[in-house]
Short mmCIF file of C-alpha atoms and ligand atoms in Angstrom, two decimals:
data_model
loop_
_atom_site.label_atom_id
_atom_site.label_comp_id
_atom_site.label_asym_id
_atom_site.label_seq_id
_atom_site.Cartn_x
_atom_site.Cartn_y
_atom_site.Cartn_z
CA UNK I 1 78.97 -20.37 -13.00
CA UNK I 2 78.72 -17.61 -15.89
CA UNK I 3 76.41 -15.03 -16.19
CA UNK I 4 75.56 -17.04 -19.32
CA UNK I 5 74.65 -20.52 -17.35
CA UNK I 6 72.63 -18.39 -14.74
CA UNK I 7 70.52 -16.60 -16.97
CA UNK I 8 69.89 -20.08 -18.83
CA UNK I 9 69.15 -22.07 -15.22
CA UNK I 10 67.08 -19.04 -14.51
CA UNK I 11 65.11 -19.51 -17.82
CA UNK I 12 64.93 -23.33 -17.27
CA UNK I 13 62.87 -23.34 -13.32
CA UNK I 14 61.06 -19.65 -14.41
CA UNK I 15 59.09 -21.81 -17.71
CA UNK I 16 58.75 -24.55 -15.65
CA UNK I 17 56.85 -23.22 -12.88
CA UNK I 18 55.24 -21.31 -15.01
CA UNK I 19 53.84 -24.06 -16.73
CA UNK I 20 52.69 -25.55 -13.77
CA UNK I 21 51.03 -22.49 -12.48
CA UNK I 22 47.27 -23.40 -12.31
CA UNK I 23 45.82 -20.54 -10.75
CA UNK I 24 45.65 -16.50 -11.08
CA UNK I 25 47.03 -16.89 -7.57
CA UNK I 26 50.33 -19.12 -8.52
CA UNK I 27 51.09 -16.71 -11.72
CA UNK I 28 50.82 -13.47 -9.64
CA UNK I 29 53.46 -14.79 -6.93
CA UNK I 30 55.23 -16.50 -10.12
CA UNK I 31 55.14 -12.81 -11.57
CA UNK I 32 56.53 -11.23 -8.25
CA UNK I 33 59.38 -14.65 -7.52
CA UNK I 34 60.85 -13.64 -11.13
CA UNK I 35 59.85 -9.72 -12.34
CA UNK I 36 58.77 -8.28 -9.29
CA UNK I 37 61.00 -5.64 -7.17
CA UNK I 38 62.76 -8.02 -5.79
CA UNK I 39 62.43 -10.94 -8.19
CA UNK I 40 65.16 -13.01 -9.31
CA UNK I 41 65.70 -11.38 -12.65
CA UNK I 42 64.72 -7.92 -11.12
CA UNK I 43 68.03 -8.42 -8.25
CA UNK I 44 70.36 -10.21 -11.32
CA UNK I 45 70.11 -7.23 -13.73
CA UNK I 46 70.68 -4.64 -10.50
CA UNK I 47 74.11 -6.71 -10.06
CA UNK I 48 75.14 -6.32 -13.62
CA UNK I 49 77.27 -3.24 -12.39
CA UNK I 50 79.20 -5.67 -10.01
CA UNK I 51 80.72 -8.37 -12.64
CA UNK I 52 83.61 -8.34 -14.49
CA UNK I 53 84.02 -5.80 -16.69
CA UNK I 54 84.26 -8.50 -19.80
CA UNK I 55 81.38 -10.12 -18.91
CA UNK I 56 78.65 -7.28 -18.47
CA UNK I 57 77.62 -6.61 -22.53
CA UNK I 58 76.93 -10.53 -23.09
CA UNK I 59 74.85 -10.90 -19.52
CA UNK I 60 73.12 -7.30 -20.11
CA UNK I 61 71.77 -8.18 -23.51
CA UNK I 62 70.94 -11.98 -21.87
CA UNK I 63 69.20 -10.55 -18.71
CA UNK I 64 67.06 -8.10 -21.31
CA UNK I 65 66.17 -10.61 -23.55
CA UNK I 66 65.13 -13.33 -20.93
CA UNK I 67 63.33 -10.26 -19.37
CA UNK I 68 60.79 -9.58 -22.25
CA UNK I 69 60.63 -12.98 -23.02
CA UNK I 70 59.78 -13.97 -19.14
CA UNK I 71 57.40 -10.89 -19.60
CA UNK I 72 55.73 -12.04 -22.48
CA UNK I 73 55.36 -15.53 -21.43
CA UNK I 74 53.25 -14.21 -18.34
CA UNK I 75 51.11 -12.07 -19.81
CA UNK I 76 50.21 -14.82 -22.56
CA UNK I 77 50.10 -17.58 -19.97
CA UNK I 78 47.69 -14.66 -17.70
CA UNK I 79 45.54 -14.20 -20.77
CA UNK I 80 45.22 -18.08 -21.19
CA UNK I 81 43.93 -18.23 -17.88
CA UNK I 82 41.22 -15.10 -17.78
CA UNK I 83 39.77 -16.52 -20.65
CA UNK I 84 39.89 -19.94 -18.83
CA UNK I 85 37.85 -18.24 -16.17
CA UNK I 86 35.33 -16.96 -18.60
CA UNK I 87 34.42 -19.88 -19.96
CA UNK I 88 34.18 -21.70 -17.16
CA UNK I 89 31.66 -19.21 -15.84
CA UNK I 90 29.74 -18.74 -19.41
CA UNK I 91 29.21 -22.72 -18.17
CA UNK I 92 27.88 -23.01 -14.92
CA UNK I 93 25.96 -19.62 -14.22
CA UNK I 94 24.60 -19.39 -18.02
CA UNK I 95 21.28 -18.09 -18.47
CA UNK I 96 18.38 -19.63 -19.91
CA UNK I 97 16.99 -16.74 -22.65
CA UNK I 98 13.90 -18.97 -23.45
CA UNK I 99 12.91 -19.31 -19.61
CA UNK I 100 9.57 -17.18 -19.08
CA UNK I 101 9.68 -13.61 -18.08
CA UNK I 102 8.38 -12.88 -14.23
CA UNK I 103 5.59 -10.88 -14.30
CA UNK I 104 5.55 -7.84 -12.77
CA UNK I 105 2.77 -7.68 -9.50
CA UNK I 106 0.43 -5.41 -10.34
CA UNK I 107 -1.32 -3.03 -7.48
CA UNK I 108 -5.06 -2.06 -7.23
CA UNK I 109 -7.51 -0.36 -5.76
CA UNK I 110 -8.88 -1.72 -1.90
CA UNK I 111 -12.49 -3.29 -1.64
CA UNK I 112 -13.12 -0.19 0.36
CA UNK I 113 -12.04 2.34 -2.34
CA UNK I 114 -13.75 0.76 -5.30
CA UNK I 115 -16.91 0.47 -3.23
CA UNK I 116 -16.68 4.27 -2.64
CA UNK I 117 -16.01 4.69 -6.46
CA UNK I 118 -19.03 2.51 -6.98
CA UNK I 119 -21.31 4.41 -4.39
CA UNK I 120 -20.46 7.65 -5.81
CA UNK I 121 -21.38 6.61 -9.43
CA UNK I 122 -24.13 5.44 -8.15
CA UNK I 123 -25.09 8.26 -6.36
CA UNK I 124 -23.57 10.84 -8.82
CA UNK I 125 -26.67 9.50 -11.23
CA UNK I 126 -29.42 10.26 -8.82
CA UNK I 127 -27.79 14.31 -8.67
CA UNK I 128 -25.51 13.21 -5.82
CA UNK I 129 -22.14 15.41 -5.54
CA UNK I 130 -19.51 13.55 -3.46
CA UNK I 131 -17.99 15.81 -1.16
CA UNK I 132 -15.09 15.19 1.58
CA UNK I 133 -14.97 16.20 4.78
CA UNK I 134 -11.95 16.06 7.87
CA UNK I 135 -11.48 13.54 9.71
CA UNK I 136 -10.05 15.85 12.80
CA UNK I 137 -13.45 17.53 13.72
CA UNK I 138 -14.89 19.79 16.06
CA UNK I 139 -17.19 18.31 18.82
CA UNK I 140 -19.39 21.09 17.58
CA UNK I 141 -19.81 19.61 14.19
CA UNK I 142 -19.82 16.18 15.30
CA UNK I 143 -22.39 16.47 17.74
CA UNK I 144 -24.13 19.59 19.07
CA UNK I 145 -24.75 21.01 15.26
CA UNK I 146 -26.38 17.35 14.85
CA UNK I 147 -28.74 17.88 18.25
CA UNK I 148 -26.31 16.26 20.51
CA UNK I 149 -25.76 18.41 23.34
CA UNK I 150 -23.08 18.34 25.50
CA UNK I 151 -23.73 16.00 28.40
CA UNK I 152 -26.65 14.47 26.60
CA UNK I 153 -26.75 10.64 27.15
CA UNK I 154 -26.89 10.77 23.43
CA UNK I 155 -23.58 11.15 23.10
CA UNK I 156 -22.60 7.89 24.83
CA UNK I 157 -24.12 6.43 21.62
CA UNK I 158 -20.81 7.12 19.69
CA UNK I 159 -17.44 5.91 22.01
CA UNK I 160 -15.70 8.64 20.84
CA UNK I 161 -11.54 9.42 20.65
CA UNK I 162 -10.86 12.66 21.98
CA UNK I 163 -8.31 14.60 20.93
CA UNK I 164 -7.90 17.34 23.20
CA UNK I 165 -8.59 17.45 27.17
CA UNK I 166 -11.52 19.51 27.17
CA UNK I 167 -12.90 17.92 24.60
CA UNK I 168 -13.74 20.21 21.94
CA UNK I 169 -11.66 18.05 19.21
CA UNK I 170 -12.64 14.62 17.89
CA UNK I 171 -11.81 11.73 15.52
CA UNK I 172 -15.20 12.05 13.52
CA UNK I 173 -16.96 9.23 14.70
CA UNK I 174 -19.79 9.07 12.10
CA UNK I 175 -19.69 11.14 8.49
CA UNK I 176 -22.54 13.25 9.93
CA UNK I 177 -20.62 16.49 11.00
CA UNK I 178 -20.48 17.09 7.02
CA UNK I 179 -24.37 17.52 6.98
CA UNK I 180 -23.90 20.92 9.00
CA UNK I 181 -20.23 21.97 7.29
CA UNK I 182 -22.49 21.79 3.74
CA UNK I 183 -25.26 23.34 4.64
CA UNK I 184 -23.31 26.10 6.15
CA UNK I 185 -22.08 26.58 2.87
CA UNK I 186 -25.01 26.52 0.49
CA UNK I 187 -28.19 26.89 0.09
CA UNK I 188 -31.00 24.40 -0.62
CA UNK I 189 -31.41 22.31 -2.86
CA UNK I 190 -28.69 20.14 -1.67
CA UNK I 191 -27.74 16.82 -2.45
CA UNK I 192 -24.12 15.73 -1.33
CA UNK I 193 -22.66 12.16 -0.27
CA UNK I 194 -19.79 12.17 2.00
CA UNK I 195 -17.36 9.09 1.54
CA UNK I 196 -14.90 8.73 4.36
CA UNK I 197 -13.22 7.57 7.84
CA UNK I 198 -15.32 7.16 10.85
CA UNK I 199 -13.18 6.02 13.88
CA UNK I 200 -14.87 4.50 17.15
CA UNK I 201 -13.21 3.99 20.61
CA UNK I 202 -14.23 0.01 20.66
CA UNK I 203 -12.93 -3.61 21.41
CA UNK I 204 -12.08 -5.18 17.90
CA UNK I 205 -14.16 -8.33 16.89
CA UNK I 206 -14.90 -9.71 13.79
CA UNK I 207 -17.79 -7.16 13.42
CA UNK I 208 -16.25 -4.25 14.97
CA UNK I 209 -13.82 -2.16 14.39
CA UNK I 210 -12.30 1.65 15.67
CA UNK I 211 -11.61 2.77 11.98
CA UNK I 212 -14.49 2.03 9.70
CA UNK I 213 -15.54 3.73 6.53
CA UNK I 214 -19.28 5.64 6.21
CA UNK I 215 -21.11 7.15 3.00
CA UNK I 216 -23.10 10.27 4.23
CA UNK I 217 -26.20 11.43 2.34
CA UNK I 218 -28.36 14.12 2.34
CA UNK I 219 -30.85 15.75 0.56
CA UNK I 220 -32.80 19.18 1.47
CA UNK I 221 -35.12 20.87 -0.34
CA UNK I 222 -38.64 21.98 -0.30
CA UNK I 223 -41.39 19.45 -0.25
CA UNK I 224 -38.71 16.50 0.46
CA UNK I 225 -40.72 13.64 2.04
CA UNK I 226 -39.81 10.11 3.31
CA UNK I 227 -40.82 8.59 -0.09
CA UNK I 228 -37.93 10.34 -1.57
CA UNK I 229 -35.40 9.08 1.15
CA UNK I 230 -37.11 5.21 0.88
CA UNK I 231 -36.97 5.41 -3.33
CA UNK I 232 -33.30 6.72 -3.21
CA UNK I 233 -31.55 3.74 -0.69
CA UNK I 234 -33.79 1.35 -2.73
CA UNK I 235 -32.42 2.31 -5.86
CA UNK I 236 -29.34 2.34 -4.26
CA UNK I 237 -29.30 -1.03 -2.93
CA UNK I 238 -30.94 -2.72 -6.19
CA UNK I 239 -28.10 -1.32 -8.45
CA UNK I 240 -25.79 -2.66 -5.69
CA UNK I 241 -27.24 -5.93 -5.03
CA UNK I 242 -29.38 -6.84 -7.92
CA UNK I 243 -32.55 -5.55 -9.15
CA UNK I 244 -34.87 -8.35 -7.41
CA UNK I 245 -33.80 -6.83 -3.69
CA UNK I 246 -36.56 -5.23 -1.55
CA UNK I 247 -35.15 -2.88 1.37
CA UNK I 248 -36.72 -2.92 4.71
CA UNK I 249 -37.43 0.41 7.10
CA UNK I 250 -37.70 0.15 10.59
CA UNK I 251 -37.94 2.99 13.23
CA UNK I 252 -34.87 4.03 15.09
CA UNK I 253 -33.75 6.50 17.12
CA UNK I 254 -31.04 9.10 15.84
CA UNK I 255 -30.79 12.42 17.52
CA UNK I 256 -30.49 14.56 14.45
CA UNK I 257 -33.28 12.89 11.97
CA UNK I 258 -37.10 12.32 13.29
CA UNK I 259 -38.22 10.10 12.46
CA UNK I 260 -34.91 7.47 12.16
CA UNK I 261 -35.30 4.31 10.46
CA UNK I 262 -32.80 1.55 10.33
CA UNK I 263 -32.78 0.23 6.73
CA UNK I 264 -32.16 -3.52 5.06
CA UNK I 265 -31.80 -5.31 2.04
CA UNK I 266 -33.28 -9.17 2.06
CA UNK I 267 -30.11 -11.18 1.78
CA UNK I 268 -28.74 -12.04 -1.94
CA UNK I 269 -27.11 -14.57 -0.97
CA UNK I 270 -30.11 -16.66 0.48
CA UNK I 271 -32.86 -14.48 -0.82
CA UNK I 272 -34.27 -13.81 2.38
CA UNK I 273 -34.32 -17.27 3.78
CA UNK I 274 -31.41 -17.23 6.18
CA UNK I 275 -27.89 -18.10 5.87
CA UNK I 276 -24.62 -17.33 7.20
CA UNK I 277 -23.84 -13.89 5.97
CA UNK I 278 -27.36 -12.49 6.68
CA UNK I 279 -27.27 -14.62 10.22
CA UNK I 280 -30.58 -16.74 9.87
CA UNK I 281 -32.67 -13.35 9.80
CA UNK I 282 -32.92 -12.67 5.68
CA UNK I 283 -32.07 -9.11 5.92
CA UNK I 284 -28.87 -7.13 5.78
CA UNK I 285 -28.54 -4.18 7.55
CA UNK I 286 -26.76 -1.31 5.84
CA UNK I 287 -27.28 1.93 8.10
CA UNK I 288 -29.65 4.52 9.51
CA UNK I 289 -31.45 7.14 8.16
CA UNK I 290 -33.98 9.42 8.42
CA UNK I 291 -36.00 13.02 7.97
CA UNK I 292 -33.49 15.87 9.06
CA UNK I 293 -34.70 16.99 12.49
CA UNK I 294 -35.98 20.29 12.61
CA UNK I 295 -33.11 21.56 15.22
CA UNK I 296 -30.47 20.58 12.76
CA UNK I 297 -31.71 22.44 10.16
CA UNK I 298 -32.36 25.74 12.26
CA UNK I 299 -28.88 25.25 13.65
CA UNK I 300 -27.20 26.23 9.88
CA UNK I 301 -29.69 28.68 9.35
CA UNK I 302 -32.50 26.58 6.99
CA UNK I 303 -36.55 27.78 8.26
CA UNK I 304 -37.45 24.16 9.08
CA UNK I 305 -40.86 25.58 7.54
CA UNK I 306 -39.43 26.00 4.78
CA UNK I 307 -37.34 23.04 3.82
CA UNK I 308 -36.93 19.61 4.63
CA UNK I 309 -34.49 17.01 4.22
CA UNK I 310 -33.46 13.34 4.40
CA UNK I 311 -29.97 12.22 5.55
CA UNK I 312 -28.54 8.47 6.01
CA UNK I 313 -25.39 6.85 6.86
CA UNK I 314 -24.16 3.23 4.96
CA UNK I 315 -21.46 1.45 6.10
CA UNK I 316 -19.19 0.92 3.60
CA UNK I 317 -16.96 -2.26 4.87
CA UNK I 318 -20.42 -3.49 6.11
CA UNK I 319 -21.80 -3.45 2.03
CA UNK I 320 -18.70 -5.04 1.09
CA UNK I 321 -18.99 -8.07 3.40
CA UNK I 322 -22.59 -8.51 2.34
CA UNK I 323 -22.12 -8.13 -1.63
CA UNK I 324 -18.97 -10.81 -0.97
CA UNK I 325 -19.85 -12.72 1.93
CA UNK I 326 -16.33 -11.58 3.77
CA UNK I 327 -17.15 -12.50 7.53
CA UNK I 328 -14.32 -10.77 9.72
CA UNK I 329 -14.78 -6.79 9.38
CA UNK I 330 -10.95 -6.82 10.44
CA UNK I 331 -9.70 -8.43 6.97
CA UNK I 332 -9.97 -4.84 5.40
CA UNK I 333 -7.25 -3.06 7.67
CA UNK I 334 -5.19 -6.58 7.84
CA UNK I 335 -2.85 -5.72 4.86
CA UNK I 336 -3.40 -9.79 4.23
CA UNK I 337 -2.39 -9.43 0.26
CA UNK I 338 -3.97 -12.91 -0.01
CA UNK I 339 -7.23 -11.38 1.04
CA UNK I 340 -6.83 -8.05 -0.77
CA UNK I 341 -5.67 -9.35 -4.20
CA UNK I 342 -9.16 -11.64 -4.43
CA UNK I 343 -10.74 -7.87 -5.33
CA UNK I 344 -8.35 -6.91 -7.83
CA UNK I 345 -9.82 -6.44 -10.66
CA UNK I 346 -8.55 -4.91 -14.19
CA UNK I 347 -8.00 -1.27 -13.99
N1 LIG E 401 -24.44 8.88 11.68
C1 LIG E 401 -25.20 7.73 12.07
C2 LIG E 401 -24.25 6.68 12.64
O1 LIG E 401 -23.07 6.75 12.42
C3 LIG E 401 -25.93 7.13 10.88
C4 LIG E 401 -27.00 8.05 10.37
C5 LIG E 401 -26.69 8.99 9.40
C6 LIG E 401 -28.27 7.97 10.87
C7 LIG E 401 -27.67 9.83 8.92
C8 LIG E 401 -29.26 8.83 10.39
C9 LIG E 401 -28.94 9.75 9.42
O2 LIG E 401 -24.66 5.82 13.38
#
C-alpha cells in the first residue's frame, strides 16, 4: 500500500465516523483517534522521515492537506453540534417573559411594636414623653426605691429572675423601676411613659408568659389628684377602644401607689354583656394604678407635701388581645408568620 492509498483509506473511515458522531463525547475521542498525540494522522506524519526517499514530498503534502481538512471538518462538525445543544435547550428550559412577577414579601412592624407606637402617640398628646429604661436592673430600682423592702412578702408578688447570687441584679419584672431612675433625674412636673420588656419567672399558659411587654406612666406635680389619673386612662382607653367605652376603678393593693386601683374597660367586643374575650364578666382588665405613695416620692428626694403623683402600668400584649380578640398571650413570641402577618398593615 502507498502512502497515497493510506492517506486516502485514512480519509475514507476518518469522514465516516465522523459523520456518525452524534455526541460532543464521540467527536472529542473522534478528535483524539485521528489529530490527537497519538492519533492516526498525528503517528503517519511522525513516520514520514522513515519512507522512501521518493515517496516523502507526495505523502508530506497529502498528510498536510488531509490534516487541515480533517481539522476543519471537526471544528465545523463541533460547531454544528454546540449550536445543536443550544437550541435544544432554548426549547425545553425556555422562559415564559409574560408569566407574572413574584412579589417580593414585605416585613412589618409586630402587634407589640405598633401598639407601643400607638400608646405613645397617644400619650405624647396628653404631654406624655416616652422614655426607655434597662431591662438589666438593680433590685434597688426594681423594688426597694418602689417601697419594696428586702424580705418584704411584697416582693413574692413579682417571681422574679435573678441575675446575680446575692441578688442585687434583676430582669425588670414590671416597668416601675423607671418611676425612681426619672425622678432622680428631674424635677417636677413630670410626665413620662415607659414602653418596654417586663420578664416574670412563671409557667407559660395561654395567659401567661415570662417576657411580656408594660407601658409605665407617671405624672407628678403639685395639686395632682386621682381625677387626673381616672381622666387620663379613660382618655386613653376611649381613643384605643372607641369613644363609647367607660373604664372601671377598683381598689388594689400595690406597694408603691396608695391608694392602688385595678382599672377596666367594658368589653368592645360584647359591650359589656359577656363574651369570650372579656370571659362572661364585661370588663377588660388593662393594669394597675394608682396615687404615688408618699415613701416613693421621699425616696428620690420629692417633699411628699409638696407634690403628688399618679403612676400606672398597662399591659401591652394584654391591650392587643382585647382590641383583636387574640386568645393565647404566647402567639406574640411564637414567630408564627401566619399569625404575625394578619397585623401587617401598610407602612
Ligand atoms: N408595676 C405594676 C405591675 O407590674 C403595675 C403598676 C404600675 C401598678 C404603676 C401601680 C402603678 O404589676
Amino acid at each position: 500500500m502507498t502512502a497515497e492509498d493510506t492517506i486516502n483509506d485514512m480519509r475514507m473511515r476518518a469522514t465516516k465516523h465522523l459523520a456518525e458522531a452524534g455526541s460532543r463525547e464521540e467527536i472529542i475521542a473522534w478528535e483524539r483517534a485521528f489529530l490527537g498525540p497519538k492519533g492516526e494522522l498525528t503517528l503517519f506524519l511522525r513516520r514520514l522521515a522513515s519512507l522512501p526517499v521518493d515517496e516523502r514530498p507526495t505523502a508530506g503534502r497529502g498528510g498536510n492537506a488531509l490534516k487541515t481538512e480533517l481539522t476543519e471538518a471537526w471544528n465545523a462538525r463541533h460547531a454544528a453540534l454546540v449550536a445543536g445543544d443550544l437550541e435544544q435547550r432554548l426549547a425545553t428550559d425556555a422562559v415564559d417573559v409574560t408569566l407574572p412577577g413574584r412579589p417580593p414579601i414585605l416585613g412589618a412592624a409586630h402587634p407589640v411594636s405598633q401598639m407601643i407606637d400607638e400608646l405613645s402617640e397617644i400619650f405624647a398628646l396628653l404631654g406624655f414623653q416616652t422614655v426607655f429604661g434597662p431591662e438589666v436592673e438593680t433590685a434597688h430600682y426594681n423594688f426597694d426605691v418602689l417601697n419594696i423592702p428586702k424580705d418584704h412578702p411584697a416582693r413574692d408578688v413579682w417571681d422574679t429572675f435573678y441575675v446575680d447570687l446575692p441578688g442585687e441584679i434583676v430582669l425588670r419584672t414590671h416597668t416601675s423601676p423607671m418611676q425612681g431612675r426619672v425622678m432622680e433625674q428631674t424635677q417636677p412636673p413630670v410626665r413620662v411613659v415607659v414602653p418596654g420588656r417586663v420578664y416574670r419567672y412563671e409557667a407559660q399558659d395561654a395567659s401567661h408568659e415570662w417576657m411580656l411587654h408594660q407601658l409605665e406612666g407617671l405624672a407628678v406635680d403639685r395639686a395632682i389628684t386621682m381625677a387626673d389619673l381616672k381622666g387620663t386612662l379613660s382618655e386613653m382607653a376611649r381613643q384605643l377602644f372607641g369613644s363609647e367605652r367607660r373604664t372601671r376603678f377598683r381598689c388594689d393593693f400595690f406597694p408603691f401607689v396608695e391608694p392602688g386601683v385595678d382599672f377596666a374597660v367594658d368589653c368592645a367586643i360584647c359591650g359589656g354583656a359577656g363574651c369570650r374575650v372579656c370571659k362572661g364578666s364585661g370588663w377588660l382588665e388593662m393594669g394597675g394604678a394608682g396615687m404615688v405613695h408618699p415613701n416613693v416620692l421621699r425616696a428620690v428626694g420629692y417633699d411628699p407635701d409638696v407634690y403628688s403623683g399618679f403612676a400606672f402600668g398597662l399591659g401591652i400584649e394584654r391591650l392587643t388581645m382585647m382590641r383583636s380578640g387574640v386568645d393565647d398571650v404566647r402567639a406574640f413570641a411564637g414567630n408564627d408568620l401566619r399569625f404575625l402577618r394578619q397585623f401587617a398593615r401598610a407602612a
